[in-house]
CSV table of C-alpha atoms (C1' of nucleotides) in Angstrom, one decimal:
chain,number,residue,atom,x,y,z
A,98,MET,CA,0.0,0.3,0.4
A,99,VAL,CA,1.6,2.9,-1.4
A,100,GLU,CA,1.1,6.1,1.2
A,101,LYS,CA,-0.4,9.2,-0.7
A,102,PRO,CA,1.8,12.4,-0.2
A,103,SER,CA,-0.1,15.2,2.0
A,104,ARG,CA,-1.9,17.6,-0.3
A,105,ARG,CA,0.6,20.1,0.6
A,106,ASP,CA,3.4,17.8,-0.8
A,107,GLN,CA,1.4,17.4,-4.1
A,108,ILE,CA,1.1,21.4,-4.2
A,109,LEU,CA,4.5,22.0,-3.8
A,110,ASN,CA,5.4,19.1,-6.2
A,111,ALA,CA,3.2,20.6,-8.6
A,112,ALA,CA,4.5,24.1,-8.0
A,113,ALA,CA,7.9,23.1,-8.5
A,114,GLU,CA,7.8,21.8,-11.8
A,115,LEU,CA,5.7,25.1,-12.7
A,116,PHE,CA,7.7,27.3,-11.3
A,117,ALA,CA,10.9,25.5,-13.3
A,118,ARG,CA,9.1,25.6,-16.6
A,119,HIS,CA,7.7,29.0,-16.4
A,120,GLY,CA,9.8,30.9,-13.7
A,121,PHE,CA,7.8,32.3,-10.3
A,122,HIS,CA,6.1,35.4,-11.7
A,123,GLY,CA,5.6,33.0,-14.9
A,124,VAL,CA,3.4,31.0,-13.3
A,125,GLY,CA,-0.3,31.9,-11.5
A,126,ILE,CA,-1.9,30.9,-8.3
A,127,ASP,CA,-4.4,29.2,-10.6
A,128,ASP,CA,-2.2,27.5,-12.6
A,129,ILE,CA,-0.6,25.9,-9.5
A,130,GLY,CA,-4.2,25.0,-8.5
A,131,ALA,CA,-5.3,23.6,-11.7
A,132,ALA,CA,-2.4,21.5,-11.9
A,133,VAL,CA,-3.5,19.5,-8.1
A,134,GLY,CA,-6.8,19.7,-9.8
A,135,ILE,CA,-8.4,22.7,-6.6
A,136,SER,CA,-8.5,25.7,-8.2
A,137,GLY,CA,-6.8,29.0,-7.0
A,138,PRO,CA,-7.7,30.6,-3.6
A,139,ALA,CA,-8.5,27.0,-2.2
A,140,LEU,CA,-4.2,26.8,-2.0
A,141,TYR,CA,-4.6,29.4,1.0
A,142,ARG,CA,-6.1,26.6,3.0
A,143,HIS,CA,-2.3,25.1,2.6
A,144,PHE,CA,-0.4,28.4,2.6
A,145,ARG,CA,0.2,31.8,3.8
A,146,SER,CA,0.9,33.2,0.6
A,147,LYS,CA,2.7,32.3,-2.7
A,148,ASP,CA,5.9,33.7,-1.5
A,149,ALA,CA,5.8,31.1,1.6
A,150,MET,CA,5.2,28.1,-1.4
A,151,LEU,CA,8.4,28.9,-2.8
A,152,GLY,CA,10.4,29.2,0.5
A,153,GLU,CA,9.2,26.2,2.2
A,154,MET,CA,10.3,24.6,-1.4
A,155,LEU,CA,13.8,26.5,-1.5
A,156,THR,CA,14.3,25.8,1.9
A,157,SER,CA,13.4,22.2,2.0
A,158,ILE,CA,15.6,21.7,-0.8
A,159,SER,CA,18.7,23.3,0.7
A,160,GLU,CA,18.4,21.1,3.6
A,161,ARG,CA,18.3,18.1,2.1
A,162,LEU,CA,21.3,18.8,-0.2
A,163,LEU,CA,22.9,19.8,3.2
A,164,ASP,CA,22.2,16.8,5.2
A,165,GLY,CA,22.5,14.0,2.4
A,166,GLY,CA,26.3,15.9,1.6
A,167,GLN,CA,27.2,15.9,5.2
A,168,SER,CA,26.1,12.4,6.0
A,169,ARG,CA,27.8,10.9,2.9
A,170,VAL,CA,31.0,12.7,3.7
A,171,ASP,CA,31.2,11.7,7.2
A,172,ALA,CA,30.7,8.0,6.5
A,173,ALA,CA,33.2,7.7,3.8
A,174,SER,CA,36.9,6.5,5.1
A,175,ASP,CA,38.7,8.8,3.0
A,176,ALA,CA,39.0,11.9,0.8
A,177,GLU,CA,38.7,10.3,-2.0
A,178,GLU,CA,35.9,8.3,-1.2
A,179,ALA,CA,34.4,11.4,0.3
A,180,LEU,CA,34.5,13.1,-3.3
A,181,ARG,CA,33.3,9.9,-4.8
A,182,GLU,CA,30.5,10.0,-2.6
A,183,LEU,CA,29.5,13.7,-3.0
A,184,VAL,CA,29.2,14.0,-6.7
A,185,GLY,CA,27.2,10.8,-6.5
A,186,TRP,CA,24.6,12.1,-4.1
A,187,HIS,CA,24.4,15.5,-6.4
A,188,VAL,CA,24.0,14.0,-9.4
A,189,ASP,CA,21.3,11.4,-8.0
A,190,PHE,CA,19.7,14.7,-6.8
A,191,ALA,CA,19.9,16.1,-9.9
A,192,LEU,CA,18.6,13.3,-12.3
A,193,ASP,CA,16.1,12.4,-9.9
A,194,ASP,CA,14.4,16.0,-9.0
A,195,PRO,CA,15.2,18.3,-11.5
A,196,ALA,CA,12.6,20.5,-11.5
A,197,LEU,CA,13.2,21.4,-7.9
A,198,ILE,CA,17.5,22.0,-8.9
A,199,THR,CA,15.6,23.8,-11.7
A,200,VAL,CA,14.5,26.5,-9.5
A,201,GLN,CA,16.8,26.3,-7.0
A,202,MET,CA,19.0,27.7,-9.6
A,203,ARG,CA,17.0,30.3,-11.0
A,204,ASN,CA,14.4,31.6,-8.5
A,205,LEU,CA,16.8,32.3,-5.1
A,206,ALA,CA,15.9,36.3,-6.6
A,207,ASN,CA,12.2,35.6,-6.0
A,208,LEU,CA,13.0,35.0,-2.0
A,209,THR,CA,11.3,36.9,0.5
A,210,ASP,CA,14.5,38.5,2.4
A,211,PRO,CA,14.1,36.0,5.4
A,212,ASP,CA,13.6,33.4,3.2
A,213,ARG,CA,16.6,34.2,1.3
A,214,ARG,CA,18.9,34.5,4.5
A,215,ARG,CA,18.0,31.4,5.0
A,216,VAL,CA,18.1,29.4,2.0
A,217,ARG,CA,21.8,31.0,1.1
A,218,ALA,CA,23.1,30.2,5.1
A,219,LEU,CA,22.5,26.5,4.1
A,220,GLN,CA,24.1,27.2,0.7
A,221,ARG,CA,27.0,28.4,2.3
A,222,ARG,CA,27.6,25.4,4.2
A,223,TYR,CA,26.6,23.3,1.5
A,224,VAL,CA,29.3,24.2,-0.1
A,225,GLU,CA,31.8,24.5,2.6
A,226,VAL,CA,31.3,20.9,2.8
A,227,TRP,CA,32.8,20.3,-0.9
A,228,VAL,CA,35.3,22.9,-0.1
A,229,GLU,CA,36.9,21.1,2.4
A,230,THR,CA,36.9,18.0,0.6
A,231,ILE,CA,37.9,18.9,-2.6
A,232,ARG,CA,40.8,20.5,-0.6
A,233,ARG,CA,41.8,17.4,0.9
A,234,THR,CA,41.8,15.8,-2.4
A,235,VAL,CA,43.2,17.8,-4.0
A,236,PRO,CA,45.8,19.6,-1.6
A,237,GLY,CA,46.9,22.6,-4.5
A,238,PHE,CA,43.7,24.4,-4.3
A,239,ASP,CA,43.7,27.3,-1.7
A,240,GLU,CA,40.3,27.8,-0.5
A,241,PRO,CA,38.6,30.1,-2.8
A,242,THR,CA,39.7,28.4,-6.2
A,243,ALA,CA,38.0,25.3,-4.2
A,244,ARG,CA,35.0,27.4,-3.8
A,245,ALA,CA,34.9,28.5,-7.4
A,246,ALA,CA,35.6,25.2,-8.3
A,247,ALA,CA,32.4,23.6,-6.4
A,248,HIS,CA,30.5,26.1,-8.2
A,249,ALA,CA,31.9,25.4,-11.4
A,250,VAL,CA,30.9,21.4,-10.7
A,251,PHE,CA,27.7,22.4,-9.4
A,252,GLY,CA,27.2,24.1,-12.8
A,253,LEU,CA,28.4,21.3,-14.7
A,254,ILE,CA,25.9,18.7,-12.6
A,255,ASN,CA,23.0,20.8,-12.5
A,256,SER,CA,23.0,21.5,-16.7
A,257,THR,CA,21.1,18.3,-17.0
A,258,PRO,CA,17.9,19.4,-17.0
A,259,HIS,CA,18.9,21.2,-19.9
A,260,SER,CA,20.1,17.9,-22.6
A,261,ALA,CA,18.3,14.7,-20.7
A,262,HIS,CA,18.8,12.8,-24.0
A,263,LEU,CA,20.3,10.0,-22.2
A,264,ASP,CA,18.8,7.3,-20.2
A,265,ARG,CA,19.4,8.0,-16.4
A,266,ASP,CA,22.5,5.6,-16.3
A,267,GLN,CA,24.4,6.7,-18.7
A,268,MET,CA,24.3,10.3,-18.1
A,269,ALA,CA,24.4,9.9,-14.0
A,270,ALA,CA,27.7,7.6,-15.5
A,271,LEU,CA,28.8,10.4,-17.5
A,272,LEU,CA,28.0,13.6,-15.2
A,273,SER,CA,30.3,11.6,-12.7
A,274,ARG,CA,33.1,11.0,-14.7
A,275,MET,CA,33.3,14.6,-15.9
A,276,ALA,CA,32.5,16.0,-12.5
A,277,LEU,CA,35.7,13.9,-10.7
A,278,ALA,CA,37.8,14.4,-13.9
A,279,SER,CA,37.2,18.0,-13.7
A,280,LEU,CA,38.8,17.8,-9.9
A,281,THR,CA,41.8,15.7,-10.7
A,282,PRO,CA,45.4,17.5,-8.8
A,283,ALA,CA,46.2,17.6,-13.1
A,284,VAL,CA,43.8,20.8,-13.5
A,285,VAL,CA,46.0,22.5,-11.0
A,286,ALA,CA,49.1,23.1,-12.4
A,287,SER,CA,49.6,26.8,-13.5
B,284,MET,CA,37.9,59.6,-28.5
B,285,VAL,CA,35.6,56.8,-27.7
B,286,GLU,CA,32.8,56.0,-29.9
B,287,LYS,CA,29.8,56.3,-27.4
B,288,PRO,CA,26.8,53.4,-27.5
B,289,SER,CA,24.0,53.9,-28.9
B,290,ARG,CA,20.9,54.2,-26.9
B,291,ARG,CA,19.1,51.1,-27.7
B,292,ASP,CA,22.8,49.5,-26.6
B,293,GLN,CA,23.0,51.5,-23.4
B,294,ILE,CA,19.5,50.2,-23.0
B,295,LEU,CA,19.7,46.5,-23.8
B,296,ASN,CA,22.5,46.3,-21.4
B,297,ALA,CA,21.1,48.0,-18.9
B,298,ALA,CA,17.9,45.9,-19.3
B,299,ALA,CA,20.3,42.8,-19.2
B,300,GLU,CA,22.0,43.9,-15.6
B,301,LEU,CA,18.4,43.8,-14.4
B,302,PHE,CA,17.1,41.2,-15.9
B,303,ALA,CA,20.1,38.8,-14.9
B,304,ARG,CA,19.6,40.1,-11.5
B,305,HIS,CA,15.8,40.4,-10.9
B,306,GLY,CA,14.8,37.8,-14.0
B,307,PHE,CA,12.5,39.2,-16.8
B,308,HIS,CA,9.3,39.5,-14.8
B,309,GLY,CA,11.2,41.0,-12.0
B,310,VAL,CA,11.8,44.0,-13.5
B,311,GLY,CA,9.5,47.2,-14.6
B,312,ILE,CA,9.8,49.0,-17.5
B,313,ASP,CA,10.1,52.0,-15.1
B,314,ASP,CA,13.3,50.3,-13.8
B,315,ILE,CA,14.9,49.5,-17.4
B,316,GLY,CA,14.2,53.9,-17.9
B,317,ALA,CA,15.5,55.1,-14.4
B,318,ALA,CA,18.6,52.7,-15.2
B,319,VAL,CA,19.4,54.7,-18.4
B,320,GLY,CA,18.4,57.9,-16.7
B,321,ILE,CA,15.5,58.6,-19.0
B,322,SER,CA,11.9,57.4,-17.0
B,323,GLY,CA,9.4,54.4,-18.4
B,324,PRO,CA,7.7,55.0,-21.7
B,325,ALA,CA,10.5,56.7,-23.3
B,326,LEU,CA,11.4,53.1,-23.8
B,327,TYR,CA,9.1,52.8,-26.5
B,328,ARG,CA,10.8,55.6,-28.8
B,329,HIS,CA,13.4,52.3,-29.0
B,330,PHE,CA,11.8,49.4,-28.7
B,331,ARG,CA,8.0,48.0,-29.5
B,332,SER,CA,7.6,46.2,-26.8
B,333,LYS,CA,9.6,44.6,-23.2
B,334,ASP,CA,8.8,41.2,-25.1
B,335,ALA,CA,11.0,42.9,-28.3
B,336,MET,CA,14.3,44.0,-25.8
B,337,LEU,CA,14.4,40.3,-24.2
B,338,GLY,CA,13.9,38.7,-28.1
B,339,GLU,CA,16.8,41.3,-29.4
B,340,MET,CA,18.9,41.0,-26.3
B,341,LEU,CA,18.9,36.8,-26.5
B,342,THR,CA,19.0,36.8,-30.5
B,343,SER,CA,22.3,38.7,-30.5
B,344,ILE,CA,23.6,36.9,-27.7
B,345,SER,CA,22.8,33.5,-29.8
B,346,GLU,CA,24.3,34.8,-32.9
B,347,ARG,CA,27.4,36.1,-31.2
B,348,LEU,CA,28.1,32.9,-29.5
B,349,LEU,CA,27.9,31.0,-32.6
B,350,ASP,CA,29.4,33.0,-35.0
B,351,GLY,CA,32.5,33.4,-32.5
B,352,GLY,CA,32.6,29.2,-31.9
B,353,GLN,CA,32.5,28.7,-35.2
B,354,SER,CA,34.9,31.2,-36.9
B,355,ARG,CA,37.7,29.7,-33.8
B,356,VAL,CA,36.9,26.1,-34.8
B,357,ASP,CA,37.6,26.9,-38.2
B,358,ALA,CA,41.0,28.6,-38.0
B,359,ALA,CA,42.4,26.1,-35.9
B,360,SER,CA,45.1,23.5,-37.7
B,361,ASP,CA,43.7,20.4,-35.4
B,362,ALA,CA,41.3,18.9,-33.4
B,363,GLU,CA,42.9,19.5,-30.0
B,364,GLU,CA,43.5,23.1,-30.7
B,365,ALA,CA,40.0,23.8,-32.2
B,366,LEU,CA,38.6,22.4,-28.6
B,367,ARG,CA,40.9,24.9,-26.6
B,368,GLU,CA,39.8,27.7,-28.9
B,369,LEU,CA,36.2,26.8,-28.3
B,370,VAL,CA,36.5,26.3,-24.3
B,371,GLY,CA,38.3,29.8,-24.5
B,372,TRP,CA,36.1,31.4,-26.2
B,373,HIS,CA,33.1,30.4,-23.9
B,374,VAL,CA,35.1,31.1,-21.1
B,375,ASP,CA,35.7,35.0,-22.1
B,376,PHE,CA,32.5,35.1,-23.4
B,377,ALA,CA,31.0,34.1,-20.1
B,378,LEU,CA,33.6,36.3,-18.2
B,379,ASP,CA,33.1,39.3,-20.1
B,380,ASP,CA,29.3,39.7,-20.2
B,381,PRO,CA,28.1,37.5,-17.1
B,382,ALA,CA,25.0,39.1,-17.4
B,383,LEU,CA,24.1,38.6,-20.9
B,384,ILE,CA,25.2,34.7,-19.7
B,385,THR,CA,22.6,34.7,-17.6
B,386,VAL,CA,19.8,36.5,-18.8
B,387,GLN,CA,20.3,33.7,-21.7
B,388,MET,CA,20.4,30.6,-19.7
B,389,ARG,CA,17.5,31.8,-17.4
B,390,ASN,CA,14.9,33.8,-19.3
B,391,LEU,CA,14.2,31.5,-22.7
B,392,ALA,CA,10.8,30.5,-21.3
B,393,ASN,CA,9.8,34.2,-21.1
B,394,LEU,CA,10.5,35.1,-25.0
B,395,THR,CA,7.9,35.1,-27.4
B,396,ASP,CA,7.1,31.7,-29.7
B,397,PRO,CA,8.5,33.4,-32.7
B,398,ASP,CA,11.6,34.4,-31.1
B,399,ARG,CA,12.1,31.4,-29.0
B,400,ARG,CA,12.4,29.0,-32.1
B,401,ARG,CA,14.4,31.4,-33.6
B,402,VAL,CA,16.9,31.5,-30.6
B,403,ARG,CA,16.6,27.7,-30.1
B,404,ALA,CA,17.4,27.3,-33.7
B,405,LEU,CA,21.1,29.3,-32.9
B,406,GLN,CA,21.7,27.6,-29.9
B,407,ARG,CA,21.6,24.3,-31.6
B,408,ARG,CA,24.0,24.8,-34.4
B,409,TYR,CA,25.9,26.1,-31.5
B,410,VAL,CA,25.9,23.0,-29.9
B,411,GLU,CA,26.2,21.1,-33.1
B,412,VAL,CA,29.9,22.9,-33.3
B,413,TRP,CA,30.3,21.8,-29.9
B,414,VAL,CA,29.5,18.3,-30.8
B,415,GLU,CA,31.3,17.8,-33.9
B,416,THR,CA,34.9,19.2,-32.3
B,417,ILE,CA,34.6,16.8,-29.1
B,418,ARG,CA,33.6,13.9,-31.0
B,419,ARG,CA,36.9,14.6,-33.5
B,420,THR,CA,39.2,14.9,-30.1
B,421,VAL,CA,37.5,12.4,-28.0
B,422,PRO,CA,36.5,9.4,-30.6
B,423,GLY,CA,34.9,7.2,-27.9
B,424,PHE,CA,31.8,9.5,-27.6
B,425,ASP,CA,29.0,8.7,-29.3
B,426,GLU,CA,26.4,11.7,-30.5
B,427,PRO,CA,24.3,11.7,-27.8
B,428,THR,CA,26.9,11.5,-25.3
B,429,ALA,CA,28.9,14.2,-26.5
B,430,ARG,CA,25.7,16.4,-26.9
B,431,ALA,CA,24.9,16.0,-22.9
B,432,ALA,CA,28.9,16.8,-22.2
B,433,ALA,CA,28.5,19.8,-24.1
B,434,HIS,CA,25.5,20.4,-21.9
B,435,ALA,CA,27.8,20.0,-18.9
B,436,VAL,CA,30.5,22.0,-20.1
B,437,PHE,CA,28.2,25.6,-20.8
B,438,GLY,CA,27.0,24.6,-16.9
B,439,LEU,CA,30.7,24.0,-15.6
B,440,ILE,CA,31.5,27.7,-17.0
B,441,ASN,CA,28.3,29.4,-17.1
B,442,SER,CA,28.4,29.1,-13.2
B,443,THR,CA,30.7,31.7,-13.1
B,444,PRO,CA,28.2,34.4,-12.6
B,445,HIS,CA,27.4,32.9,-9.2
B,446,SER,CA,31.2,32.1,-7.5
B,447,ALA,CA,33.0,35.7,-8.8
B,448,HIS,CA,35.6,35.7,-5.8
B,449,LEU,CA,39.0,35.0,-8.5
B,450,ASP,CA,40.1,37.6,-10.5
B,451,ARG,CA,39.7,37.6,-13.8
B,452,ASP,CA,42.8,35.5,-15.2
B,453,GLN,CA,42.6,33.0,-12.6
B,454,MET,CA,38.9,31.9,-12.8
B,455,ALA,CA,39.7,31.8,-16.6
B,456,ALA,CA,42.5,29.5,-16.1
B,457,LEU,CA,40.4,27.6,-13.7
B,458,LEU,CA,37.5,26.9,-16.3
B,459,SER,CA,39.5,26.5,-19.0
B,460,ARG,CA,41.7,23.4,-17.5
B,461,MET,CA,38.6,22.0,-15.5
B,462,ALA,CA,36.6,21.6,-18.6
B,463,LEU,CA,39.5,20.5,-21.0
B,464,ALA,CA,39.6,17.8,-18.1
B,465,SER,CA,35.8,16.9,-18.4
B,466,LEU,CA,36.4,16.3,-21.8
B,467,THR,CA,39.6,14.2,-21.7
B,468,PRO,CA,39.0,10.5,-23.6
B,469,ALA,CA,39.6,9.0,-19.7
B,470,VAL,CA,35.8,9.8,-19.2
B,471,VAL,CA,34.3,7.9,-21.9
B,472,ALA,CA,35.4,4.3,-20.4
B,473,SER,CA,32.5,2.6,-19.2
C,122,DG,C1',13.8,81.0,-39.4
C,123,DA,C1',9.7,78.1,-39.9
C,124,DA,C1',9.1,72.9,-40.6
C,125,DG,C1',9.7,68.5,-38.6
C,126,DG,C1',11.4,63.9,-37.0
C,127,DA,C1',13.7,62.2,-33.1
C,128,DG,C1',13.5,61.7,-28.1
C,129,DG,C1',11.6,62.7,-23.8
C,130,DT,C1',7.8,63.9,-20.2
C,131,DT,C1',3.1,62.9,-17.2
C,132,DA,C1',-1.2,61.4,-16.6
C,133,DG,C1',-3.7,57.6,-17.5
C,134,DC,C1',-6.2,53.3,-18.7
C,135,DA,C1',-6.6,48.2,-19.2
C,136,DG,C1',-5.6,44.3,-17.5
C,137,DC,C1',-3.9,40.5,-15.0
C,138,DC,C1',-3.1,38.7,-10.4
C,139,DG,C1',-2.8,38.0,-5.4
C,140,DT,C1',-5.4,37.7,-1.8
C,141,DT,C1',-9.5,38.3,0.9
C,142,DC,C1',-14.9,36.4,1.8
C,143,DA,C1',-18.7,34.8,2.7
C,144,DC,C1',-20.8,30.5,1.6
C,145,DT,C1',-20.8,25.7,0.7
C,146,DT,C1',-19.6,20.7,0.8
C,147,DT,C1',-17.7,16.8,2.9
C,148,DG,C1',-16.1,13.9,6.6
C,149,DT,C1',-14.9,12.9,11.2
C,150,DC,C1',-16.2,12.0,15.7
C,151,DG,C1',-19.0,12.2,20.5
D,46,DC,C1',-27.8,12.0,13.9
D,47,DG,C1',-25.7,16.6,15.4
D,48,DA,C1',-21.8,19.4,15.1
D,49,DC,C1',-17.9,21.3,13.7
D,50,DA,C1',-13.2,21.8,11.7
D,51,DA,C1',-11.1,21.1,7.4
D,52,DA,C1',-11.2,21.6,2.4
D,53,DG,C1',-13.1,24.3,-1.5
D,54,DT,C1',-15.9,27.6,-4.4
D,55,DG,C1',-17.3,31.5,-6.9
D,56,DA,C1',-17.0,36.6,-6.9
D,57,DA,C1',-14.8,41.1,-5.6
D,58,DC,C1',-11.1,44.1,-4.5
D,59,DG,C1',-6.9,46.8,-5.2
D,60,DG,C1',-2.5,47.4,-6.5
D,61,DC,C1',0.9,46.8,-9.8
D,62,DT,C1',2.3,47.3,-14.5
D,63,DG,C1',2.9,47.4,-19.7
D,64,DC,C1',1.7,50.3,-22.8
D,65,DT,C1',-1.1,54.5,-25.3
D,66,DA,C1',-1.9,58.9,-25.6
D,67,DA,C1',-1.2,63.9,-25.6
D,68,DC,C1',1.9,66.8,-25.7
D,69,DC,C1',6.9,69.7,-25.2
D,70,DT,C1',11.6,70.8,-26.6
D,71,DC,C1',15.2,70.4,-28.9
D,72,DC,C1',18.4,69.5,-33.4
D,73,DT,C1',18.6,69.5,-37.9
D,74,DT,C1',18.3,71.3,-42.4
D,75,DC,C1',16.0,73.7,-46.8
DNA sequence: GAAGGAGGTTAGCAGCCGTTCACTTTGTCG
DNA sequence: CGACAAAGTGAACGGCTGCTAACCTCCTTC
């Protein structure tokens, strides 16, 4: 017996899909309602506002990313394995929830100020996990360079919603190999 | 004597900056006007509509990317050099015009249907230039894989507006090395 | 030095869209 | 069964925003 998702989650999923495709301001309240079979204002029984939907969506994504990444790193026995796990984790996330990844990349600017602060704080911590792991495997990187490299790898992996013409496993393998190759000690040479 | 940019170009540049930061729908006509020192409706002396601004912006970006990429490839004497040139070209573009790159990545969905068709056609041709070059240097890639790899490299390079804490030359070097490393024959092994 | 076009201004309209309101339906529980 | 809360509905409001209209001011040009 499958446990059906709560109405809140149905709405959040539908909204994520729409936000990813048309952008936050390109989607109306009525569109979101229609996507879950109810109409317009009924959403206000579940969320305080449209902004609140985006806020909850982005904070939950950021938390999931951080928690998953942190625990994978903690479970790894050496630095190389930690990096492989981190890459695999992010690749899986991007492939399984392309809409969420897209929204997280594009719609930070549409958040309320307090929400944006919260999300950015979580994102920063996630980046730090990557920075530390990268620096442990590629000792030549100084901190700012490692941070830039982390952002670049995010861009590489997060690009998957825009191509998607490979099947999931091939895509996962390709992205993982590309990501790891771009983080080898060879690239650090001046 | 510096030749000053035409008013149209001033407007386009200001609009690109604003669209990149706040998204197409997040920017008002008055905001764009204020950014160039005139106010609101005066823009309609230069553009038919707000949509037309975005349309012209994105088509011109796509044309520049395609032309620059194609001519670099044509001028190269072998496949490896062609790929290096292509990477360098895209990196330079992304570093010199971060706002344009951001708008092109995020605001395709806000285009008019005919504009979107035009832009996508140009983008497809640009991707094909990459795909051919990649396949010539990394023979193991089949076409769909090479296409996915090209998109991934775009994501990697286009991520630069979101990090930006390195100086330009270091950033260019880092991104170029990472991009080339992710496209080496080693990654093709199953 | 009139004529006229290019580029600017402010006021205002029309439509969209997030949100609220008053009301109904549905399901649960004493 | 009666009651009450949860969830949904259509109507309406209010503010924002893209765009037009009407008018003004230069600058060029014959």
